[in-house]
Amino acid sequence: MSNASLIVFSTCDLCDEHKTNDSADFRVIPTVFQNYGARVKFAGPVLTVKCYEDNSHVKQAVESEGHGRVLVVDGGASMRRALLGGNLAAAAQRNGWAGIVIDGCARDAAELAALDIGIRALALNPMPTDRAGQGQTGLVIHVQGVRVKIGDWLYADLDGIVISSTALHAVS
């Protein structure tokens, strides 16, 4: 059993508890993402990647130890190329990532659906990226207008995705 499965939360409950928090420590990402992984509920501390139609930094991240983290990718909301496919998602699962959120596209839907990892993306597109080493890791990024930084906590379930500057969950 992974640590991610010990995290107990509901995004609705978190929103109820923090609805009056206007400090920007608690943020809700717009509900434009589709679920593509077998794990529909996931949470963890964030690692960020900023890239545009080049998944070199995504590949580098998922091939490293995830330690229950969530990779959040600012792909510029590009709908022209997929920043994540079956091979990279399988590497993320093997390396202990709790989930991946792509502000852009994914591909290999059948492969993604079979993996026990959380995967959210705007849509599917079968076109792969070119890998030219473009992009950056660990920056403050914006996903659908919401600020996300390394070390934030991301909580995702069927109701949506929330970001917090600190951990908000119970552990069972």
Short mmCIF file of N, CA, C and O in Angstrom, two decimals, residues 33-122:
data_model
loop_
_atom_site.label_atom_id
_atom_site.label_comp_id
_atom_site.label_asym_id
_atom_site.label_seq_id
_atom_site.Cartn_x
_atom_site.Cartn_y
_atom_site.Cartn_z
N PHE A 33 -10.43 19.67 -16.92
CA PHE A 33 -9.58 18.50 -17.14
C PHE A 33 -10.37 17.21 -17.21
O PHE A 33 -11.36 17.04 -16.51
N GLN A 34 -9.90 16.31 -18.07
CA GLN A 34 -10.49 14.98 -18.20
C GLN A 34 -9.60 13.99 -17.44
O GLN A 34 -8.39 14.17 -17.34
N ASN A 35 -10.21 12.93 -16.94
CA ASN A 35 -9.48 11.87 -16.22
C ASN A 35 -9.10 10.77 -17.21
O ASN A 35 -9.95 10.25 -17.92
N TYR A 36 -7.82 10.39 -17.22
CA TYR A 36 -7.37 9.34 -18.13
C TYR A 36 -6.69 8.18 -17.43
O TYR A 36 -6.51 7.13 -18.03
N GLY A 37 -6.33 8.30 -16.18
CA GLY A 37 -5.68 7.21 -15.46
C GLY A 37 -6.69 6.38 -14.68
O GLY A 37 -7.83 6.78 -14.48
N ALA A 38 -6.25 5.20 -14.21
CA ALA A 38 -7.14 4.33 -13.43
C ALA A 38 -7.38 4.87 -12.03
O ALA A 38 -8.39 4.59 -11.41
N ARG A 39 -6.47 5.67 -11.52
CA ARG A 39 -6.61 6.24 -10.18
C ARG A 39 -7.33 7.59 -10.32
O ARG A 39 -6.75 8.55 -10.81
N VAL A 40 -8.57 7.66 -9.87
CA VAL A 40 -9.35 8.88 -10.05
C VAL A 40 -9.19 9.85 -8.86
O VAL A 40 -9.55 11.01 -8.96
N LYS A 41 -8.63 9.36 -7.77
CA LYS A 41 -8.41 10.19 -6.58
C LYS A 41 -6.94 10.10 -6.22
O LYS A 41 -6.42 9.00 -6.00
N PHE A 42 -6.28 11.25 -6.17
CA PHE A 42 -4.85 11.25 -5.85
C PHE A 42 -4.46 12.58 -5.23
O PHE A 42 -5.16 13.58 -5.39
N ALA A 43 -3.36 12.57 -4.51
CA ALA A 43 -2.88 13.77 -3.85
C ALA A 43 -1.39 13.63 -3.61
O ALA A 43 -0.86 12.52 -3.53
N GLY A 44 -0.74 14.77 -3.47
CA GLY A 44 0.67 14.75 -3.13
C GLY A 44 1.29 16.11 -3.31
O GLY A 44 0.68 17.03 -3.87
N PRO A 45 2.52 16.26 -2.82
CA PRO A 45 3.25 17.50 -3.04
C PRO A 45 3.60 17.65 -4.52
O PRO A 45 3.80 16.66 -5.22
N VAL A 46 3.68 18.88 -4.98
CA VAL A 46 3.81 19.19 -6.40
C VAL A 46 5.26 19.38 -6.83
O VAL A 46 6.06 20.01 -6.11
N LEU A 47 5.57 18.87 -8.02
CA LEU A 47 6.74 19.26 -8.80
C LEU A 47 6.20 19.88 -10.08
O LEU A 47 5.29 19.31 -10.69
N THR A 48 6.74 21.02 -10.48
CA THR A 48 6.24 21.71 -11.66
C THR A 48 7.18 21.60 -12.84
O THR A 48 8.40 21.53 -12.69
N VAL A 49 6.57 21.57 -14.04
CA VAL A 49 7.30 21.65 -15.31
C VAL A 49 6.58 22.65 -16.19
O VAL A 49 5.34 22.65 -16.25
N LYS A 50 7.34 23.50 -16.85
CA LYS A 50 6.78 24.42 -17.84
C LYS A 50 7.40 24.06 -19.18
O LYS A 50 8.63 24.05 -19.31
N CYS A 51 6.57 23.76 -20.15
CA CYS A 51 7.07 23.39 -21.48
C CYS A 51 5.98 23.66 -22.51
O CYS A 51 4.81 23.78 -22.15
N TYR A 52 6.38 23.74 -23.77
CA TYR A 52 5.40 23.95 -24.83
C TYR A 52 5.73 23.03 -26.00
O TYR A 52 6.76 23.20 -26.67
N GLU A 53 4.91 22.03 -26.18
CA GLU A 53 5.02 21.07 -27.28
C GLU A 53 6.37 20.36 -27.33
O GLU A 53 6.80 19.90 -28.38
N ASP A 54 7.03 20.26 -26.17
CA ASP A 54 8.29 19.53 -26.03
C ASP A 54 8.26 18.90 -24.64
O ASP A 54 8.26 19.60 -23.63
N ASN A 55 8.20 17.56 -24.57
CA ASN A 55 8.05 16.90 -23.27
C ASN A 55 9.36 16.39 -22.67
O ASN A 55 9.36 15.51 -21.83
N SER A 56 10.48 16.99 -23.06
CA SER A 56 11.78 16.56 -22.53
C SER A 56 11.83 16.62 -21.00
O SER A 56 12.31 15.68 -20.35
N HIS A 57 11.33 17.68 -20.42
CA HIS A 57 11.36 17.83 -18.96
C HIS A 57 10.31 16.94 -18.28
O HIS A 57 10.52 16.49 -17.15
N VAL A 58 9.22 16.65 -18.96
CA VAL A 58 8.23 15.69 -18.43
C VAL A 58 8.89 14.31 -18.34
O VAL A 58 8.81 13.63 -17.32
N LYS A 59 9.58 13.92 -19.41
CA LYS A 59 10.27 12.62 -19.44
C LYS A 59 11.29 12.53 -18.31
O LYS A 59 11.35 11.54 -17.58
N GLN A 60 12.09 13.58 -18.17
CA GLN A 60 13.11 13.60 -17.12
C GLN A 60 12.47 13.45 -15.73
O GLN A 60 12.97 12.71 -14.88
N ALA A 61 11.36 14.14 -15.51
CA ALA A 61 10.70 14.09 -14.20
C ALA A 61 10.16 12.69 -13.91
O ALA A 61 10.41 12.14 -12.84
N VAL A 62 9.39 12.11 -14.83
CA VAL A 62 8.74 10.82 -14.54
C VAL A 62 9.73 9.67 -14.49
O VAL A 62 9.42 8.63 -13.91
N GLU A 63 10.91 9.85 -15.04
CA GLU A 63 11.94 8.82 -14.94
C GLU A 63 12.74 8.93 -13.65
O GLU A 63 13.61 8.11 -13.39
N SER A 64 12.41 9.93 -12.82
CA SER A 64 13.04 10.06 -11.51
C SER A 64 12.07 9.53 -10.45
O SER A 64 10.89 9.29 -10.73
N GLU A 65 12.56 9.36 -9.23
CA GLU A 65 11.72 8.88 -8.14
C GLU A 65 10.63 9.90 -7.82
O GLU A 65 10.92 11.07 -7.59
N GLY A 66 9.39 9.42 -7.79
CA GLY A 66 8.26 10.31 -7.55
C GLY A 66 7.99 10.58 -6.08
O GLY A 66 7.52 11.65 -5.71
N HIS A 67 8.25 9.59 -5.22
CA HIS A 67 8.02 9.73 -3.77
C HIS A 67 6.61 10.23 -3.46
O HIS A 67 6.42 11.04 -2.56
N GLY A 68 5.60 9.78 -4.23
CA GLY A 68 4.22 10.15 -3.97
C GLY A 68 3.86 11.56 -4.40
O GLY A 68 2.80 12.06 -4.03
N ARG A 69 4.73 12.19 -5.19
CA ARG A 69 4.44 13.56 -5.63
C ARG A 69 3.49 13.57 -6.83
O ARG A 69 3.21 12.54 -7.44
N VAL A 70 3.02 14.77 -7.17
CA VAL A 70 2.19 14.99 -8.35
C VAL A 70 2.95 15.93 -9.28
O VAL A 70 3.38 17.02 -8.85
N LEU A 71 3.12 15.52 -10.52
CA LEU A 71 3.76 16.35 -11.52
C LEU A 71 2.69 17.23 -12.15
O LEU A 71 1.69 16.73 -12.66
N VAL A 72 2.88 18.55 -12.09
CA VAL A 72 1.95 19.49 -12.70
C VAL A 72 2.68 20.20 -13.83
O VAL A 72 3.72 20.81 -13.62
N VAL A 73 2.11 20.09 -15.04
CA VAL A 73 2.77 20.57 -16.25
C VAL A 73 1.98 21.71 -16.87
O VAL A 73 0.82 21.55 -17.23
N ASP A 74 2.63 22.86 -16.97
CA ASP A 74 2.08 23.99 -17.72
C ASP A 74 2.53 23.81 -19.17
O ASP A 74 3.64 24.16 -19.54
N GLY A 75 1.65 23.23 -19.96
CA GLY A 75 1.93 23.00 -21.37
C GLY A 75 1.34 24.08 -22.26
O GLY A 75 1.17 23.88 -23.46
N GLY A 76 1.01 25.23 -21.66
CA GLY A 76 0.45 26.32 -22.43
C GLY A 76 -0.91 26.02 -23.02
O GLY A 76 -1.35 26.68 -23.95
N ALA A 77 -1.59 24.99 -22.49
CA ALA A 77 -2.91 24.55 -22.97
C ALA A 77 -2.89 24.20 -24.46
O ALA A 77 -3.92 24.25 -25.12
N SER A 78 -1.72 23.81 -24.97
CA SER A 78 -1.63 23.44 -26.38
C SER A 78 -2.45 22.19 -26.67
O SER A 78 -2.37 21.20 -25.93
N MET A 79 -3.20 22.24 -27.72
CA MET A 79 -4.00 21.10 -28.15
C MET A 79 -3.38 20.43 -29.38
O MET A 79 -3.99 19.56 -29.99
N ARG A 80 -2.15 20.81 -29.74
CA ARG A 80 -1.53 20.32 -30.98
C ARG A 80 -0.65 19.08 -30.80
O ARG A 80 -0.44 18.35 -31.76
N ARG A 81 -0.13 18.85 -29.60
CA ARG A 81 0.76 17.71 -29.36
C ARG A 81 0.55 17.18 -27.94
O ARG A 81 0.24 17.94 -27.03
N ALA A 82 0.76 15.89 -27.77
CA ALA A 82 0.58 15.25 -26.47
C ALA A 82 1.88 15.31 -25.67
O ALA A 82 2.93 14.89 -26.14
N LEU A 83 1.79 15.82 -24.45
CA LEU A 83 2.96 15.91 -23.57
C LEU A 83 3.17 14.65 -22.74
O LEU A 83 4.20 14.50 -22.11
N LEU A 84 2.18 13.75 -22.73
CA LEU A 84 2.27 12.51 -21.96
C LEU A 84 1.62 11.39 -22.75
O LEU A 84 0.53 11.56 -23.28
N GLY A 85 2.30 10.25 -22.81
CA GLY A 85 1.75 9.06 -23.44
C GLY A 85 1.93 7.85 -22.54
O GLY A 85 2.36 7.98 -21.38
N GLY A 86 1.61 6.70 -23.06
CA GLY A 86 1.64 5.47 -22.28
C GLY A 86 2.99 5.13 -21.69
O GLY A 86 3.08 4.70 -20.53
N ASN A 87 4.06 5.31 -22.45
CA ASN A 87 5.40 4.95 -21.96
C ASN A 87 5.82 5.84 -20.79
O ASN A 87 6.32 5.34 -19.77
N LEU A 88 5.60 7.14 -20.91
CA LEU A 88 5.99 8.04 -19.82
C LEU A 88 5.10 7.86 -18.61
O LEU A 88 5.57 7.92 -17.47
N ALA A 89 3.82 7.63 -18.82
CA ALA A 89 2.91 7.39 -17.69
C ALA A 89 3.28 6.09 -16.97
O ALA A 89 3.24 6.03 -15.74
N ALA A 90 3.66 5.06 -17.71
CA ALA A 90 4.10 3.80 -17.09
C ALA A 90 5.37 4.02 -16.27
O ALA A 90 5.51 3.47 -15.17
N ALA A 91 6.28 4.85 -16.77
CA ALA A 91 7.49 5.18 -16.01
C ALA A 91 7.12 5.90 -14.72
O ALA A 91 7.69 5.63 -13.66
N ALA A 92 6.16 6.82 -14.81
CA ALA A 92 5.72 7.54 -13.61
C ALA A 92 5.14 6.59 -12.58
O ALA A 92 5.43 6.70 -11.38
N GLN A 93 4.33 5.64 -13.02
CA GLN A 93 3.76 4.66 -12.10
C GLN A 93 4.87 3.83 -11.45
O GLN A 93 4.88 3.67 -10.23
N ARG A 94 5.79 3.33 -12.26
CA ARG A 94 6.91 2.52 -11.75
C ARG A 94 7.74 3.28 -10.72
O ARG A 94 8.25 2.70 -9.76
N ASN A 95 7.87 4.59 -10.93
CA ASN A 95 8.75 5.39 -10.08
C ASN A 95 8.03 6.06 -8.92
O ASN A 95 8.62 6.91 -8.24
N GLY A 96 6.77 5.70 -8.67
CA GLY A 96 6.09 6.13 -7.47
C GLY A 96 5.46 7.51 -7.50
O GLY A 96 5.28 8.12 -6.43
N TRP A 97 5.10 8.00 -8.66
CA TRP A 97 4.36 9.26 -8.75
C TRP A 97 2.90 8.99 -8.42
O TRP A 97 2.34 8.00 -8.85
N ALA A 98 2.27 9.89 -7.67
CA ALA A 98 0.84 9.74 -7.35
C ALA A 98 -0.02 10.14 -8.53
O ALA A 98 -1.08 9.56 -8.76
N GLY A 99 0.43 11.15 -9.28
CA GLY A 99 -0.38 11.62 -10.39
C GLY A 99 0.35 12.62 -11.25
O GLY A 99 1.43 13.09 -10.91
N ILE A 100 -0.31 12.95 -12.37
CA ILE A 100 0.21 13.92 -13.33
C ILE A 100 -0.97 14.75 -13.80
O ILE A 100 -2.01 14.20 -14.18
N VAL A 101 -0.81 16.07 -13.80
CA VAL A 101 -1.81 16.98 -14.33
C VAL A 101 -1.15 17.75 -15.46
O VAL A 101 -0.14 18.43 -15.25
N ILE A 102 -1.71 17.64 -16.65
CA ILE A 102 -1.14 18.25 -17.86
C ILE A 102 -2.08 19.34 -18.36
O ILE A 102 -3.20 19.04 -18.78
N ASP A 103 -1.63 20.59 -18.35
CA ASP A 103 -2.39 21.67 -18.98
C ASP A 103 -2.03 21.64 -20.47
O ASP A 103 -1.28 22.45 -20.98
N GLY A 104 -2.56 20.60 -21.12
CA GLY A 104 -2.28 20.27 -22.50
C GLY A 104 -2.87 18.90 -22.76
O GLY A 104 -3.79 18.48 -22.07
N CYS A 105 -2.30 18.18 -23.73
CA CYS A 105 -2.87 16.90 -24.16
C CYS A 105 -2.05 15.69 -23.71
O CYS A 105 -0.86 15.80 -23.44
N ALA A 106 -2.74 14.56 -23.69
CA ALA A 106 -2.13 13.25 -23.48
C ALA A 106 -2.47 12.39 -24.69
O ALA A 106 -3.22 12.81 -25.57
N ARG A 107 -1.91 11.18 -24.74
CA ARG A 107 -2.23 10.23 -25.81
C ARG A 107 -2.13 8.82 -25.26
O ARG A 107 -1.74 8.63 -24.12
N ASP A 108 -2.49 7.84 -26.08
CA ASP A 108 -2.48 6.43 -25.68
C ASP A 108 -3.52 6.16 -24.60
O ASP A 108 -3.24 5.58 -23.55
N ALA A 109 -4.75 6.55 -24.86
CA ALA A 109 -5.84 6.49 -23.87
C ALA A 109 -6.00 5.11 -23.25
O ALA A 109 -6.17 5.00 -22.03
N ALA A 110 -5.94 4.05 -24.05
CA ALA A 110 -6.13 2.70 -23.50
C ALA A 110 -5.00 2.34 -22.53
O ALA A 110 -5.25 1.74 -21.48
N GLU A 111 -3.79 2.71 -22.87
CA GLU A 111 -2.65 2.44 -21.99
C GLU A 111 -2.77 3.24 -20.69
O GLU A 111 -2.51 2.73 -19.60
N LEU A 112 -3.14 4.50 -20.79
CA LEU A 112 -3.28 5.34 -19.60
C LEU A 112 -4.34 4.79 -18.67
O LEU A 112 -4.17 4.77 -17.45
N ALA A 113 -5.46 4.34 -19.24
CA ALA A 113 -6.58 3.84 -18.44
C ALA A 113 -6.23 2.60 -17.64
O ALA A 113 -6.85 2.31 -16.62
N ALA A 114 -5.20 1.87 -18.07
CA ALA A 114 -4.80 0.64 -17.39
C ALA A 114 -3.78 0.89 -16.27
O ALA A 114 -3.46 -0.04 -15.52
N LEU A 115 -3.30 2.10 -16.13
CA LEU A 115 -2.26 2.40 -15.15
C LEU A 115 -2.83 2.93 -13.84
O LEU A 115 -3.71 3.79 -13.84
N ASP A 116 -2.29 2.43 -12.72
CA ASP A 116 -2.72 2.87 -11.40
C ASP A 116 -1.98 4.14 -11.02
O ASP A 116 -1.09 4.16 -10.17
N ILE A 117 -2.35 5.20 -11.70
CA ILE A 117 -1.80 6.52 -11.44
C ILE A 117 -2.87 7.53 -11.85
O ILE A 117 -3.67 7.26 -12.74
N GLY A 118 -2.90 8.66 -11.16
CA GLY A 118 -3.83 9.71 -11.54
C GLY A 118 -3.30 10.47 -12.73
O GLY A 118 -2.14 10.89 -12.73
N ILE A 119 -4.12 10.64 -13.76
CA ILE A 119 -3.72 11.39 -14.95
C ILE A 119 -4.87 12.29 -15.36
O ILE A 119 -5.96 11.81 -15.64
N ARG A 120 -4.59 13.59 -15.39
CA ARG A 120 -5.57 14.56 -15.88
C ARG A 120 -4.91 15.35 -17.00
O ARG A 120 -3.74 15.72 -16.91
N ALA A 121 -5.67 15.60 -18.05
CA ALA A 121 -5.22 16.42 -19.17
C ALA A 121 -6.44 17.10 -19.76
O ALA A 121 -7.58 16.71 -19.49
N LEU A 122 -6.21 18.10 -20.59
CA LEU A 122 -7.32 18.80 -21.21
C LEU A 122 -8.03 17.93 -22.24
O LEU A 122 -9.25 17.99 -22.37
#
